Each structure stands twice: as structure tokens, then as C-alpha cells.
Coordinates of C-alpha atoms in Angstrom, one line a residue:
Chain A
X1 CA 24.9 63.7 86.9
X2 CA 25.0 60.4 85.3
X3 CA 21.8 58.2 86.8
X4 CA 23.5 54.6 87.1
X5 CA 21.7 51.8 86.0
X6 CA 22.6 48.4 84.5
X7 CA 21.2 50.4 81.2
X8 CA 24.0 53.3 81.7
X9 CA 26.6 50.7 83.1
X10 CA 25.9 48.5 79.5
X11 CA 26.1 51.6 77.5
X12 CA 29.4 52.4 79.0
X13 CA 30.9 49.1 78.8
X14 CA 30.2 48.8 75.5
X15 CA 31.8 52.1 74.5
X16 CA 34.9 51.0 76.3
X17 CA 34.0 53.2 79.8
X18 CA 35.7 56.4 78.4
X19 CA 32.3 58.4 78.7
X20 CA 32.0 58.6 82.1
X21 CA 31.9 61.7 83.4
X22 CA 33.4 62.9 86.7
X23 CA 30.7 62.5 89.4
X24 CA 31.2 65.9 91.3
X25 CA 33.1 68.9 90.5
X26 CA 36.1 70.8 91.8
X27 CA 34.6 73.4 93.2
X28 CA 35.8 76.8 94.2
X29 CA 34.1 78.8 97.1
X30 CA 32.0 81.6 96.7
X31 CA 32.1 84.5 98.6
X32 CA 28.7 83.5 100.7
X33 CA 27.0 80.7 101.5
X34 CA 23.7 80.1 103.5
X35 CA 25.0 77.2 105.4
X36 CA 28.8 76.3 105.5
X37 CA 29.5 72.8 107.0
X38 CA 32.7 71.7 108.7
X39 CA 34.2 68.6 107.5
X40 CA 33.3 66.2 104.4
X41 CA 32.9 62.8 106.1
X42 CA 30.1 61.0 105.5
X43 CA 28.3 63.6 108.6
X44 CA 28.8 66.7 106.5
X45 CA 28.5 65.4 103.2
X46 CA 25.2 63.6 104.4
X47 CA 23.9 67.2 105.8
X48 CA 24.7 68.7 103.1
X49 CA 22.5 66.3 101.1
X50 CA 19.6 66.2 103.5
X51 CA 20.0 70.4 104.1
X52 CA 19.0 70.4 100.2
X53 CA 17.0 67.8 99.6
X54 CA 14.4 67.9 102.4
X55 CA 14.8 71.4 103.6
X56 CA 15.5 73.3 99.8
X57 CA 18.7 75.3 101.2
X58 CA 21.1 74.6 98.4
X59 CA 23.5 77.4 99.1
X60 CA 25.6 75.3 100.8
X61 CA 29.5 74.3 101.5
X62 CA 31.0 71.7 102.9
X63 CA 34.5 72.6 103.4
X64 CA 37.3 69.9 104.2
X65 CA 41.6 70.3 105.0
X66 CA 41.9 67.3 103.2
X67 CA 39.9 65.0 100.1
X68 CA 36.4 63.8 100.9
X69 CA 36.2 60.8 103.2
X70 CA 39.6 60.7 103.6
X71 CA 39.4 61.1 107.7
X72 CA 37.4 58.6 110.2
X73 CA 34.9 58.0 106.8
X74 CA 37.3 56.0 105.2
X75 CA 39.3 54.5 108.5
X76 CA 36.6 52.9 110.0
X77 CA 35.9 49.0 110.2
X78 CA 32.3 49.7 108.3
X79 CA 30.4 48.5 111.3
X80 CA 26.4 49.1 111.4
X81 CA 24.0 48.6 114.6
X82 CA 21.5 50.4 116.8
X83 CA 21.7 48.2 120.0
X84 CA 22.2 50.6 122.7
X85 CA 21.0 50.5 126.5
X86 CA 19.2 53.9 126.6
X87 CA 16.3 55.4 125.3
X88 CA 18.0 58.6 123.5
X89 CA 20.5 56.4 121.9
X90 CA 18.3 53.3 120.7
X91 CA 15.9 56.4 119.2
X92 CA 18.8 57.8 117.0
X93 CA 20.7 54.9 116.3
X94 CA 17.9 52.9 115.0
X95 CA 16.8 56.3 112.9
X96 CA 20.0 55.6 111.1
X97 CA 19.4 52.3 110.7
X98 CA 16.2 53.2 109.3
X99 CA 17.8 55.4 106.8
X100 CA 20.7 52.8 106.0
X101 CA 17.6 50.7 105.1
X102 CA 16.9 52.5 101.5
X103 CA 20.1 54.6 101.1
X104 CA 21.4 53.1 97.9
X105 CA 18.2 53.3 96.4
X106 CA 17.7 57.1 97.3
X107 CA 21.4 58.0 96.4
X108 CA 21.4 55.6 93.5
X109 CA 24.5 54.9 94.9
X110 CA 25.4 51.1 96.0
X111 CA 26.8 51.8 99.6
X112 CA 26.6 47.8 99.6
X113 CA 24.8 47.9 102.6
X114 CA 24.8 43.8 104.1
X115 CA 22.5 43.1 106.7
X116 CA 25.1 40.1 107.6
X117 CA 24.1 40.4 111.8
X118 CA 26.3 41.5 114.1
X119 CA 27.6 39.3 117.2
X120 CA 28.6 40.2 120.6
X121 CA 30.5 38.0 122.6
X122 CA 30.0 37.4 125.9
X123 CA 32.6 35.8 127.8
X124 CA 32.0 36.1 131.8
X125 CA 29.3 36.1 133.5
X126 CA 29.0 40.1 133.8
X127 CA 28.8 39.8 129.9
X128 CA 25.8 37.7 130.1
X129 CA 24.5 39.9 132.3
X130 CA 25.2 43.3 131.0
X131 CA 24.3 41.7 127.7
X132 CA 20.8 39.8 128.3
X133 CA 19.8 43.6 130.2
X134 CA 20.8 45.0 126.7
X135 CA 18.7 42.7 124.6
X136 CA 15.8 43.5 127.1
X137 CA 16.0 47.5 126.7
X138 CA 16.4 46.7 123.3
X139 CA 12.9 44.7 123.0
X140 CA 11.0 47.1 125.0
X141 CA 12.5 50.2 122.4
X142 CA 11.4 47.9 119.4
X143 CA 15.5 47.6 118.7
X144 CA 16.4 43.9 117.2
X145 CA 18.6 42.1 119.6
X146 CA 18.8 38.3 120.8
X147 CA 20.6 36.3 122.9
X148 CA 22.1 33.2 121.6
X149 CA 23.9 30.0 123.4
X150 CA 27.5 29.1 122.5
X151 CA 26.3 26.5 120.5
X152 CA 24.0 29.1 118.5
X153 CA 26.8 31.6 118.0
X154 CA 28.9 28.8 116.7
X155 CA 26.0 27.8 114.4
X156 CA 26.3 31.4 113.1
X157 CA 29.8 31.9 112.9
X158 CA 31.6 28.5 112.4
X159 CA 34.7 29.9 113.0
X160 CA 34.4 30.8 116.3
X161 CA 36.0 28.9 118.9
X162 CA 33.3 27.9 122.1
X163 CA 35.8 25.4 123.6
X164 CA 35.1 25.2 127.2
X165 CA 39.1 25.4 127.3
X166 CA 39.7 28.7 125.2
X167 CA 41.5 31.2 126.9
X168 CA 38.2 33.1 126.0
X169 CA 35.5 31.0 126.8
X170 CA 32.3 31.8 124.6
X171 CA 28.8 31.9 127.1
X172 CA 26.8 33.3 125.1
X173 CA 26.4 36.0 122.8
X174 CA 23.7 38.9 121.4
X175 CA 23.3 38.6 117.6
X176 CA 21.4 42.0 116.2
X177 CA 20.3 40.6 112.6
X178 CA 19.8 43.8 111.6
X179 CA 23.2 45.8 111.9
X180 CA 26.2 44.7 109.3
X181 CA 28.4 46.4 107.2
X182 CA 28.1 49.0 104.5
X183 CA 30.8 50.2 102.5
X184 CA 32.2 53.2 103.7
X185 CA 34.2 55.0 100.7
X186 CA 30.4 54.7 98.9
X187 CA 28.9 56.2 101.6
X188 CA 30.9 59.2 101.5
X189 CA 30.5 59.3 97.7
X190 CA 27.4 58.8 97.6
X191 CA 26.3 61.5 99.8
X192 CA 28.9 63.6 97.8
X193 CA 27.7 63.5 94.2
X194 CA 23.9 63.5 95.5
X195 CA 24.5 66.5 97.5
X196 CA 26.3 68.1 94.5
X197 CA 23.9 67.5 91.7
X198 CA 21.4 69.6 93.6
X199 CA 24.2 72.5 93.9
X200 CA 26.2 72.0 97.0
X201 CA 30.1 73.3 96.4
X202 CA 32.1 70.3 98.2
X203 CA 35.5 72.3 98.6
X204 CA 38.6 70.0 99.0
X205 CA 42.2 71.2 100.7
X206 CA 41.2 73.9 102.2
X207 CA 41.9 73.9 105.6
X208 CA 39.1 75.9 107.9
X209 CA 41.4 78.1 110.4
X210 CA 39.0 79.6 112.2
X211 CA 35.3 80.5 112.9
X212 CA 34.8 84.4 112.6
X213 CA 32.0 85.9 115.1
X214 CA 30.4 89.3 114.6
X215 CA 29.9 92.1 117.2
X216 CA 26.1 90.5 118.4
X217 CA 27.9 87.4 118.8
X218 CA 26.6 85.3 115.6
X219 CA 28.5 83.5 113.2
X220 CA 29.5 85.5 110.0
X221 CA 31.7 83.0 108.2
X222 CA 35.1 80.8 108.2
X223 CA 38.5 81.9 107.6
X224 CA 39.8 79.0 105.0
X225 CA 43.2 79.1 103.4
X226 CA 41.5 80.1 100.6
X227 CA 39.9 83.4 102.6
X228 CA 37.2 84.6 104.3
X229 CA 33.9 82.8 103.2
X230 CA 30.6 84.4 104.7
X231 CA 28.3 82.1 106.3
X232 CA 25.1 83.2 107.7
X233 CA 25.3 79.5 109.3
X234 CA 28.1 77.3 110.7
X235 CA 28.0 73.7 111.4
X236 CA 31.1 71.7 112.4
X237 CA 31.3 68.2 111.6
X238 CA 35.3 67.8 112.3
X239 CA 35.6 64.8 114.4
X240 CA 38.8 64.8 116.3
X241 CA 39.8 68.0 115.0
X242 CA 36.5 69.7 116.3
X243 CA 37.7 71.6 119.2
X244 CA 40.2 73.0 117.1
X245 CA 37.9 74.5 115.0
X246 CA 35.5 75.5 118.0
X247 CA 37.8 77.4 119.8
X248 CA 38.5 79.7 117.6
X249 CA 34.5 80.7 118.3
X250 CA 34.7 80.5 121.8
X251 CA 32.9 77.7 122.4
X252 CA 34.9 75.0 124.5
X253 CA 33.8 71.5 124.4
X254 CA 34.1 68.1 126.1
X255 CA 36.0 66.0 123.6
X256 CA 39.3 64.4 124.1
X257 CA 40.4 63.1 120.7
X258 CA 41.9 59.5 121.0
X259 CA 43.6 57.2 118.2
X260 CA 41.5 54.5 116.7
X261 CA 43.6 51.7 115.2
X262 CA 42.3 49.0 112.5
X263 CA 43.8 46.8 110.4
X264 CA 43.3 44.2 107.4
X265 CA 44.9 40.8 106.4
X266 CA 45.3 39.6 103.0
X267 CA 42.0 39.1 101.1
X268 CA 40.6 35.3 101.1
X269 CA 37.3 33.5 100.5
X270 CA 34.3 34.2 102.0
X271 CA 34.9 32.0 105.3
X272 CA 33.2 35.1 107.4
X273 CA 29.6 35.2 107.3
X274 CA 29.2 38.1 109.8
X275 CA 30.7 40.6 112.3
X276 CA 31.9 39.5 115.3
X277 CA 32.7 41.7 118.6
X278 CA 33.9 41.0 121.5
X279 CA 34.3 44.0 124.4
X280 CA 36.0 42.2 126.7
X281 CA 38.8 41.3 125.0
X282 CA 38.5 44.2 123.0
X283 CA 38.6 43.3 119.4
X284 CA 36.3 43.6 116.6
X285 CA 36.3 41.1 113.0
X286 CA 34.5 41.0 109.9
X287 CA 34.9 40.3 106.2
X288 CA 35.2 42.8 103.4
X289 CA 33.4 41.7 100.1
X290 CA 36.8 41.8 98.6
X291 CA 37.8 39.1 100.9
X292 CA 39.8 41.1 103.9
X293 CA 39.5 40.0 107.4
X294 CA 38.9 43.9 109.1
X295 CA 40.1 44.0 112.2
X296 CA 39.4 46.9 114.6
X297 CA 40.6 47.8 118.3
X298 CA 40.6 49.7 121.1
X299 CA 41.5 53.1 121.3
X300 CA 45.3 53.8 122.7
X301 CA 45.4 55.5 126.3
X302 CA 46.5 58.8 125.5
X303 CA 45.1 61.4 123.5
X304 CA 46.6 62.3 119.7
X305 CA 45.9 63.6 117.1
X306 CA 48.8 61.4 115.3
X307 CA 46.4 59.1 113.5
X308 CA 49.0 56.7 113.9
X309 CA 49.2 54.6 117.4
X310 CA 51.0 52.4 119.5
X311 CA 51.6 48.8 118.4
X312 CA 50.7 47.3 121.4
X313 CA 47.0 47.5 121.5
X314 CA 47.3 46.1 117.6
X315 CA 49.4 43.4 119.3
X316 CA 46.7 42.7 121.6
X317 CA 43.7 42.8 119.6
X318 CA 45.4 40.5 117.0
X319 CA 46.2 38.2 119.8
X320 CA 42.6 37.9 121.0
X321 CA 41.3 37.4 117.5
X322 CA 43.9 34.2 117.5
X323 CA 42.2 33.0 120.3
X324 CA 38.9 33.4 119.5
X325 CA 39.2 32.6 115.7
X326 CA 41.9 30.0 115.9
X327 CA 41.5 29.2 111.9
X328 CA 43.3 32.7 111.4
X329 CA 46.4 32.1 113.4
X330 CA 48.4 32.0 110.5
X331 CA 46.8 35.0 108.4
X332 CA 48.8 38.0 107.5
X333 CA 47.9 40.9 108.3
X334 CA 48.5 43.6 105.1
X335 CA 48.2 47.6 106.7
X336 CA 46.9 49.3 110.1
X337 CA 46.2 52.6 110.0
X338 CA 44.4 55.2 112.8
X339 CA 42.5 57.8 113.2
X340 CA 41.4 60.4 115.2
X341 CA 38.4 59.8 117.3
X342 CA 36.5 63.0 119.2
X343 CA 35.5 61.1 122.8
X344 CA 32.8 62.3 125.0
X345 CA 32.9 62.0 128.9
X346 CA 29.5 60.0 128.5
X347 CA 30.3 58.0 125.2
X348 CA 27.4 59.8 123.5
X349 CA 27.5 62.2 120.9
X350 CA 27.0 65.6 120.8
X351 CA 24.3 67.2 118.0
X352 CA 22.7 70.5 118.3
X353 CA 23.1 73.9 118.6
X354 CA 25.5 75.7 120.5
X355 CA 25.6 79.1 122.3
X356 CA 26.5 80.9 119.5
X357 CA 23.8 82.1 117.1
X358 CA 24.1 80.4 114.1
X359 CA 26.8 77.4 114.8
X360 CA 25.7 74.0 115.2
X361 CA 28.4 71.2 115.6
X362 CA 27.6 67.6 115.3
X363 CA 30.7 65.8 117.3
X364 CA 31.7 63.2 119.9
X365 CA 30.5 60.2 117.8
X366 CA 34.0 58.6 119.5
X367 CA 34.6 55.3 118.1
X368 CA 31.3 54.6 116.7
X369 CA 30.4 57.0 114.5
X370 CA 30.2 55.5 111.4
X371 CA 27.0 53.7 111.8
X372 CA 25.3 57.0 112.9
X373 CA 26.5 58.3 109.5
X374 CA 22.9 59.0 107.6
X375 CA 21.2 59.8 111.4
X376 CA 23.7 62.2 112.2
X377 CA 23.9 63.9 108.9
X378 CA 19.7 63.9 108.4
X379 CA 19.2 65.2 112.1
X380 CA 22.4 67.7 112.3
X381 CA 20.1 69.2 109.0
X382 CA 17.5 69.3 110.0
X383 CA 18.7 71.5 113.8
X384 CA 20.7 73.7 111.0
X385 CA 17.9 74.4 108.9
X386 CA 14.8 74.8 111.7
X387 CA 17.3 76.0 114.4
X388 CA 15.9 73.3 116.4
X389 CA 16.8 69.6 117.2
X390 CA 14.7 66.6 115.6
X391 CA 13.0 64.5 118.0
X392 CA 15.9 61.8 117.7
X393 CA 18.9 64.3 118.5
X394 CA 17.5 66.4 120.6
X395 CA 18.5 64.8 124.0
X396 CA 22.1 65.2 122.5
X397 CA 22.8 68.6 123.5
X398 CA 26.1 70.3 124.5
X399 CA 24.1 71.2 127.7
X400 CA 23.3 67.6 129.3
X401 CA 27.2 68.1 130.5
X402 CA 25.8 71.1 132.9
X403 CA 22.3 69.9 133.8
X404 CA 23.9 66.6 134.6
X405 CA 21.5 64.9 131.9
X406 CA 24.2 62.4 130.9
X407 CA 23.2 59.7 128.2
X408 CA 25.9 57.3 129.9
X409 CA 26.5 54.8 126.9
X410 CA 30.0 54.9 128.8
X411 CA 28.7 53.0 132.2
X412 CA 26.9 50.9 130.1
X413 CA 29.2 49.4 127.9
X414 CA 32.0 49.9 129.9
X415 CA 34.3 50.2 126.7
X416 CA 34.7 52.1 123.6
X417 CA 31.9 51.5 121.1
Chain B
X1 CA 55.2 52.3 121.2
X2 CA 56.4 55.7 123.1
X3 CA 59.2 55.9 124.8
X4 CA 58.9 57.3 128.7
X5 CA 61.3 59.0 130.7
X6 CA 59.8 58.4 133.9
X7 CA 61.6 61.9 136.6
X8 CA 61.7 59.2 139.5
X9 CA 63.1 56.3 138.2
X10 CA 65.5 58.3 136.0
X11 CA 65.2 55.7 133.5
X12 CA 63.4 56.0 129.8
X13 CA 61.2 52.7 129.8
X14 CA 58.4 51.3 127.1
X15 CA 55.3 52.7 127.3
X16 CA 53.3 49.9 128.4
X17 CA 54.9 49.9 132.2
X18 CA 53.0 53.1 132.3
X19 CA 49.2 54.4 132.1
X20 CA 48.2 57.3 131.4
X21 CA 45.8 59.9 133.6
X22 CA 45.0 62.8 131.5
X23 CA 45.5 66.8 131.3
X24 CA 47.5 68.0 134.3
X25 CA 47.1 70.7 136.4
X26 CA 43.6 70.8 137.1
X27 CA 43.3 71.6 140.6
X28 CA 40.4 69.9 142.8
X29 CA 37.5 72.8 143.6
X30 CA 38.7 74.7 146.9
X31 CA 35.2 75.3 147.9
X32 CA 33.2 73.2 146.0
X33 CA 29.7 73.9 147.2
X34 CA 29.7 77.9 146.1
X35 CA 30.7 76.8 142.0
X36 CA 28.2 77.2 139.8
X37 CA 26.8 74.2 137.0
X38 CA 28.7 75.9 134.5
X39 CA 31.8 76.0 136.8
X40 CA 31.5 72.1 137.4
X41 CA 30.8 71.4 133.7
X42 CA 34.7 72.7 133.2
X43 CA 35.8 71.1 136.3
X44 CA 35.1 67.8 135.7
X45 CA 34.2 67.9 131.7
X46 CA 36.2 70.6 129.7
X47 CA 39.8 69.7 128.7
X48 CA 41.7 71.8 126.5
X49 CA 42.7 68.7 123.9
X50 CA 45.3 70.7 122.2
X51 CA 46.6 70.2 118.9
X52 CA 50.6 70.2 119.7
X53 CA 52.5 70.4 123.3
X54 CA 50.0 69.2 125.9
X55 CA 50.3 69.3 129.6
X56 CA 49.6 65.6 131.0
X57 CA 49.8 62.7 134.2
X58 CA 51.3 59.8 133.5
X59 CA 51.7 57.0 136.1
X60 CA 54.7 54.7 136.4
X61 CA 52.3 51.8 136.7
X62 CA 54.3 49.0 136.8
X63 CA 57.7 50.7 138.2
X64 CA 57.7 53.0 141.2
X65 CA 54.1 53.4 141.0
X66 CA 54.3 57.0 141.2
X67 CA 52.6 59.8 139.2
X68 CA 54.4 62.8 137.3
X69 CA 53.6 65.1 134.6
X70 CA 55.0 65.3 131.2
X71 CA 54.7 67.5 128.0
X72 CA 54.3 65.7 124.7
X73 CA 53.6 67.1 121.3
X74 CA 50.1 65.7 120.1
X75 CA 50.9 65.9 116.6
X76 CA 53.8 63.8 116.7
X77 CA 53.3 61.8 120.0
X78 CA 57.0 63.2 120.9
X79 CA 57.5 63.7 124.6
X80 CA 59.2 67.3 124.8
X81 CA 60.3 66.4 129.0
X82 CA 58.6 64.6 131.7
X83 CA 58.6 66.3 135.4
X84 CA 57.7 65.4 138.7
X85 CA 53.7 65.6 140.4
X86 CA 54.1 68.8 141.9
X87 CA 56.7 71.2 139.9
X88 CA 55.5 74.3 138.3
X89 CA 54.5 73.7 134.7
X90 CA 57.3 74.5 132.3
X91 CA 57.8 76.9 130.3
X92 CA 57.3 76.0 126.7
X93 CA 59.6 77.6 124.7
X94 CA 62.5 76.8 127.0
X95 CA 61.6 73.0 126.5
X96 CA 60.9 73.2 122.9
X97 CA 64.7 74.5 122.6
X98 CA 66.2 71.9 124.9
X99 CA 64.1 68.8 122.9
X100 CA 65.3 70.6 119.5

């Protein structure tokens, strides 16, 4: 594996860039692997990584129907925070931030990782409310939240429209410093060619069709389109195609898999200095480094697995962001794409083991998963490799949905997140 | 934006005069008190979330109000018929032929 420095990128140029070399390769399975994992997002790539760099099991797989990153990895808006309500969640989602923090140094990698601050608006007075209690569980879990006036949150995005006559009036908002953006393709790549160079096969266009169980009821392998691979351990890291893929074992989950639309406009100057949100209205904005406004929205009302969607709710989010941003009423807008989100009855996620000996499935990230990317993929490693949760995932079991132990981010946001 | 044949109004209207209200046929507990955790885990938590024709409630929101069932093809958002709340669930390889 090339190591990239300014050194190596100097070399290169000056030879005209035709010695770089191909930063993973196309590998074919093997017949057996230690630990086969589901899915080549930036979850199961990251695993993979983490399974062989902190817990030395490089016989590993990570098997995906399609190219790497290429589902909810590369569809997302890129969006990075930790500022839940509850406990469980604040612990894991700040133990990705905490990760996030020194990623493209320990991938040597530039996920371009931009602490730009991350504003949510508040825009009734049940916002304030539900907001200020936020910033107050936040404080007393150490998580970085504030509350700022209108005039603040203008201060901090000039765009923003706090115009006591705006069809959404601005009272208020709670600016997390901490959270931004990363760049998601990186992150997937990243993860990819580390988790390579220390011997993981990444195995593209092979669909998995099914999870193969032996007579004691533990997991022997994966029927792929390119055959039976042995696997004396399973984890599933699908996203909306999860229960697909767990069904075939026998174990039935609670997911509903939604469409998730985003779009982009035409790339312009840097006039965005951060990421705005706003959950009542129901639209998300920030500014990619190459100059596009991304634009993200709700989730359509029925389930899919289409990654396409309905027009409407893009109608509607691009209408709010008129209203709130009224400096890009006359931007235009370039693509919208979807994906396919896996969503929890409690709006948490599910990562742990299951009752089958030897599968583990990390799902039910819903519409937020990309933040969780290097927390997800370091704890979902280490449950696979100790057969027991971390400290930060453990109250994210498949079980909380009998014992009634929901982690009900749903209640408290009271919208997709 | 789908395309809704609602079985009431007899009419095929835009999908935003309608919301939708999940998997059908799930019938309420008949004795709730003897089911078991697990029992009330799939009752109110497990849906099947299938990859191609999937049993589902729609209400006709903002037209006669009323709820009905439909089958539409998850892969392709294509509704293969739409029924009325309370009629057996179809058969699928009848509807398949009469969508095709």
C-alpha cells in the first residue's frame, strides 16, 4: 500500500501520476473465512478494519451486491454529531465522534473531516423547549451543545432568515461546534484500503442470498452468487436490505426500510459556513467543499426499497429551504437521489448479537447512520470478535424490543434523525 | 409521486390525498393478557418488510377518509390492486397476472 504524504503526492506529480498503484485489490473469496461481514458501507468496511487492527483476526470478508460505498455510504448528506437526549445514545454517538476526531490521521486517509458546527433550528416554542432539554442532557453527558438566540444563529449563519415575519420564524437554535461534515466516499475508502493492506478480501458484486445455519443452530457460512463461503462468524451490516439477508437465518427483526431522498444544487462559493437543520420543517443544508448546497429530507411515508421516492417531499424540503434561506430562491438544483434506510420502532439502532451463535448484525441506524460510521464499525468489532458488546453498544441489543428497554430517540426527536 | 386507486372512491388519485398506515393484516391480540414478551415483541414490533409485493393500509386522507388495503411491489413502488378494509387478502399470483 502506497503511504500518502505530500513526499509521495510530489513524487507522483512529478512523474506525471502514472505510478500510482490501485489502492485495494479485486479480490476473489476463499473458501473460509474467520469472520464474514455483510455489506461494504462505511459499517462493514470500518469492522473489518477495526476486526484486524485491534483484535488481529485478519481472516476476514466483507462481501457486498454491489461496489463499495455505493449504498447509504455514498447517498448520505455527510452529516456528523452526537447530540442525543439519552444516555445510551450520547455514549455511542459521541464514541464516534471521538473516533472521527483522529480518523484521517490513523487511516492516512483525508476523510476531510470539518468541524464546521451544526445548527438546529428552533421554530415554536415546543422547539425551544424540546431543544434547551437537549442541550441540558447533553451538558450533564459531557456532549457539546448550546443554545443560541436568533440573533446568534444569524451571526453564525448569515444566510439565515430570523425575520419576525418568515413563514418560519427563527427562536432560537442549538449549535453543537463539534459535529460537521466529513466526506463520505473517503470514508468508505479509507476504511477500504486500510482494512485491505492488513489482509481483508473486500469482495464486490456478489450478492449474499442467504445465511446458511448448521444442525446445532450456528452459523456455518453465506451462500453468495459466487457459492458457498464458510464462515465460522457472520455479521450483517446491510442497511435496508438487512432483513432480507436475516431471514434467510431465521432471525426476524424490527426494521421497516424507508426511502431517504437528498439532493444538490450547482456548485457556488463558499457562502455556507455550516450545517443547518431544521426538524420542524423538515429539511437539512450544508455546503460541500466543492461548492454544492446538499440538501437532505424527510423520509417518504411508505416503505421501499426503490431508492428512488416521491417528488413531493423534495418539493417540500426545497420549499422550506426557500424560506429559511431566502438567498437560494433562485439556485438550481443538479440531482436527487435515495436510498434505502433500515428504521427502528425506537429510532435507535440495533448492534449486537443475535440468537444465533455466531451472527451479529449491526442495523437500524435509519436516517442517521452515517455519523455513527467509525462507532458502529469499532463496536460491531469488537461484539464480533469478544462475542460480547463494548460498553457503548451494549444497551443496543435486539432484545430491548421484548424487555421493553426502548432507547426512544423517536419520542424525543419526534422526527427522523 | 404514486398513483392510488382508492376501492371506495373508485377513482385513481395522487398520492398525497392519501397517508399511509403500514403492513395489513395484523390482527389486534384476542386475549392480550395470556401472550407472552416474545409474543408482544411481534405484535407490536416485527413486520415482515418484504422485498417485492407487500400487503399494506392506506387511508384516503383527504377524500372519503376511509381505510383500505392495497398490494404494491416494493421494488418498483407499483401498486399491483388496492381492496377494501376487511376482504380476504388476495391471492398473489392471480393479481400479479391481472397487473401484467
Amino acid at each position: 500500500m502506497t503511504h500518502f504524504s505530500a513526499l509521495s503526492l510530489l513524487k507522483n506529480a512529478l512523474t506525471g501520476h502514472r505510478s500510482w498503484t490501485p489502492q485495494w485489490p479485486e479480490s476473489q473469496p476463499k473458501a473460509e473465512y474467520d469472520v464474514v461481514i455483510v455489506g461494504a458501507g462505511g459499517h462493514g468496511l470500518g469492522a473489518a478494519y477495526y476486526l484486524a487492527k485491534e483484535h488481529g483476526i485478519t481472516n476476514v470478508a466483507v462481501i457486498d451486491k454491489g461496489w463499495l460505498g455505493g449504498g447509504n455510504t455514498g447517498r448520505n448528506t455527510t452529516i456528523i454529531r452526537s447530540n442525543y437526549l439519552y444516555d445510551e445514545s450520547a455514549r455511542l454517538y459521541d464514541h464516534a465522534l471521538d473516533l472521527w476526531d483522529g480518523l484521517s490521521q490513523e487511516l492516512n486517509y483525508n476523510v476531510m473531516y470539518s468541524k464546521r458546527g451544526v445548527m438546529m433550528l428552533a421554530h415554536n416554542v415546543h422547539d425551544v423547549q424540546s431543544f434547551q432539554r437537549h442541550i441540558h442532557a447533553n451538558r450533564l453527558n459531557g456532549v457539546d451543545n448550546r443554545w443560541l438566540t436568533a440573533q446568534e444563529a444569524q451571526a453564525f449563519c448569515p444566510p439565515l432568515n430570523i425575520s419576525p415575519r418568515a413563514r418560519y420564524p427563527v427562536m432560537g437554535a442549538a449549535l453543537q461546534k463539534r459535529a460537521g461534515t466529513a466526506r463520505h466516499d473517503a470514508v468508505a475508502w479509507g476504511y477500504a484500503r486500510a482494512a485491505a493492506s492488513r489482509g481483508v478480501d473486500i469482495i464486490q458484486n456478489c450478492p449474499v442470498t442467504a445465511i446458511r445455519r448448521g444442525s446445532d443452530g450456528r452459523v456455518t457460512g453465506v451462500e453468495t452468487a459466487k457459492g458457498f463461503i464458510r464462515a465460522k462468524k457472520v455479521a450483517v451490516s446491510a442497511a435496508g436490505n438487512t432483513t432480507v439477508v436475516m431471514d434467510s437465518a431465521g432471525v426476524r427483526l424490527p426494521l421497516e426500510s424507508f426511502p431517504l431522498q437528498a439532493l444538490v444544487s450547482e456548485p457556488v462559493k463558499p457562502i455556507f459556513p455550516c450545517v443547518v437543520m431544521s426538524n420542524t420543517v423538515h429539511a437539512y443544508i450544508s455546503q460541500s467543499d466543492k461548492g454544492e448546497l446538499v440538501i437532505g429530507s424527510g423520509t417518504d411515508q411508505y416503505t421501499s426499497y426503490s431508492q428512488r421516492g416521491g417528488l413531493p417531499l423534495i418539493e417540500h424540503t426545497v420549499a422550506a429551504i426557500c424560506e429559511i434561506f431566502p438567498i437560494f430562491n433562485r439556485m438550481r438544483m443538479l440531482r436527487k437521489w435515495g436510498g434505502v434506510v433500515d428504521v427502528t420502532p425506537d429510532r435507535s439502532a440495533i448492534v449486537g448479537k443475535t440468537p444465533v451463535p455466531g451472527l451479529y448484525v449491526n442495523c437500524g441506524w435509519g436516517t442517521g447512520g452515517f455519523k455513527a460510521t467509525p462507532g458502529a464499525a469499532h463496536t460491531l468489532a469488537w461484539t464480533v470478535a469478544k462475542d460480547d458488546p463494548h460498553p457503548a453498544n451494549a444497551p443496543f441489543t435486539l432484545e430491548r424490543f421484548t424487555t421493553g428497554r426502548l432507547i426512544d430517540e423517536a419520542a424525543a426527536a419526534a422526527v427522523a434523525h | 409521486m404514486l398513483l392510488i386507486h382508492c376501492p371506495y372512491c373508485e377513482e385513481i388519485l395522487p398520492e398525497l390525498e392519501f397517508t399511509y398506515a403500514g403492513e395489513a393484516h395484523i390482527a389486534r391480540p384476542a386475549d392480550p393478557s395470556a401472550m407472552s414478551d416474545g409474543e408482544w415483541r411481534d405484535y407490536l414490533f416485527i413486520r415482515s418488510n418484504v422485498r417485492g409485493p407487500h400487503y399494506e393500509r392506506w387511508r384516503h386522507a383527504h377524500g372519503c377518509g376511509r381505510f383500505f388495503n392495497a398490494v404494491r411491489d416494493t421494488v418498483t413502488d407499483r401498486f399491483l390492486t388496492t381492496y377494501k378494509a376487511g376482504e380476504p387478502r388476495p391471492d398473489l399470483s392471480s393479481i400479479k397476472e391481472t397487473a401484467e
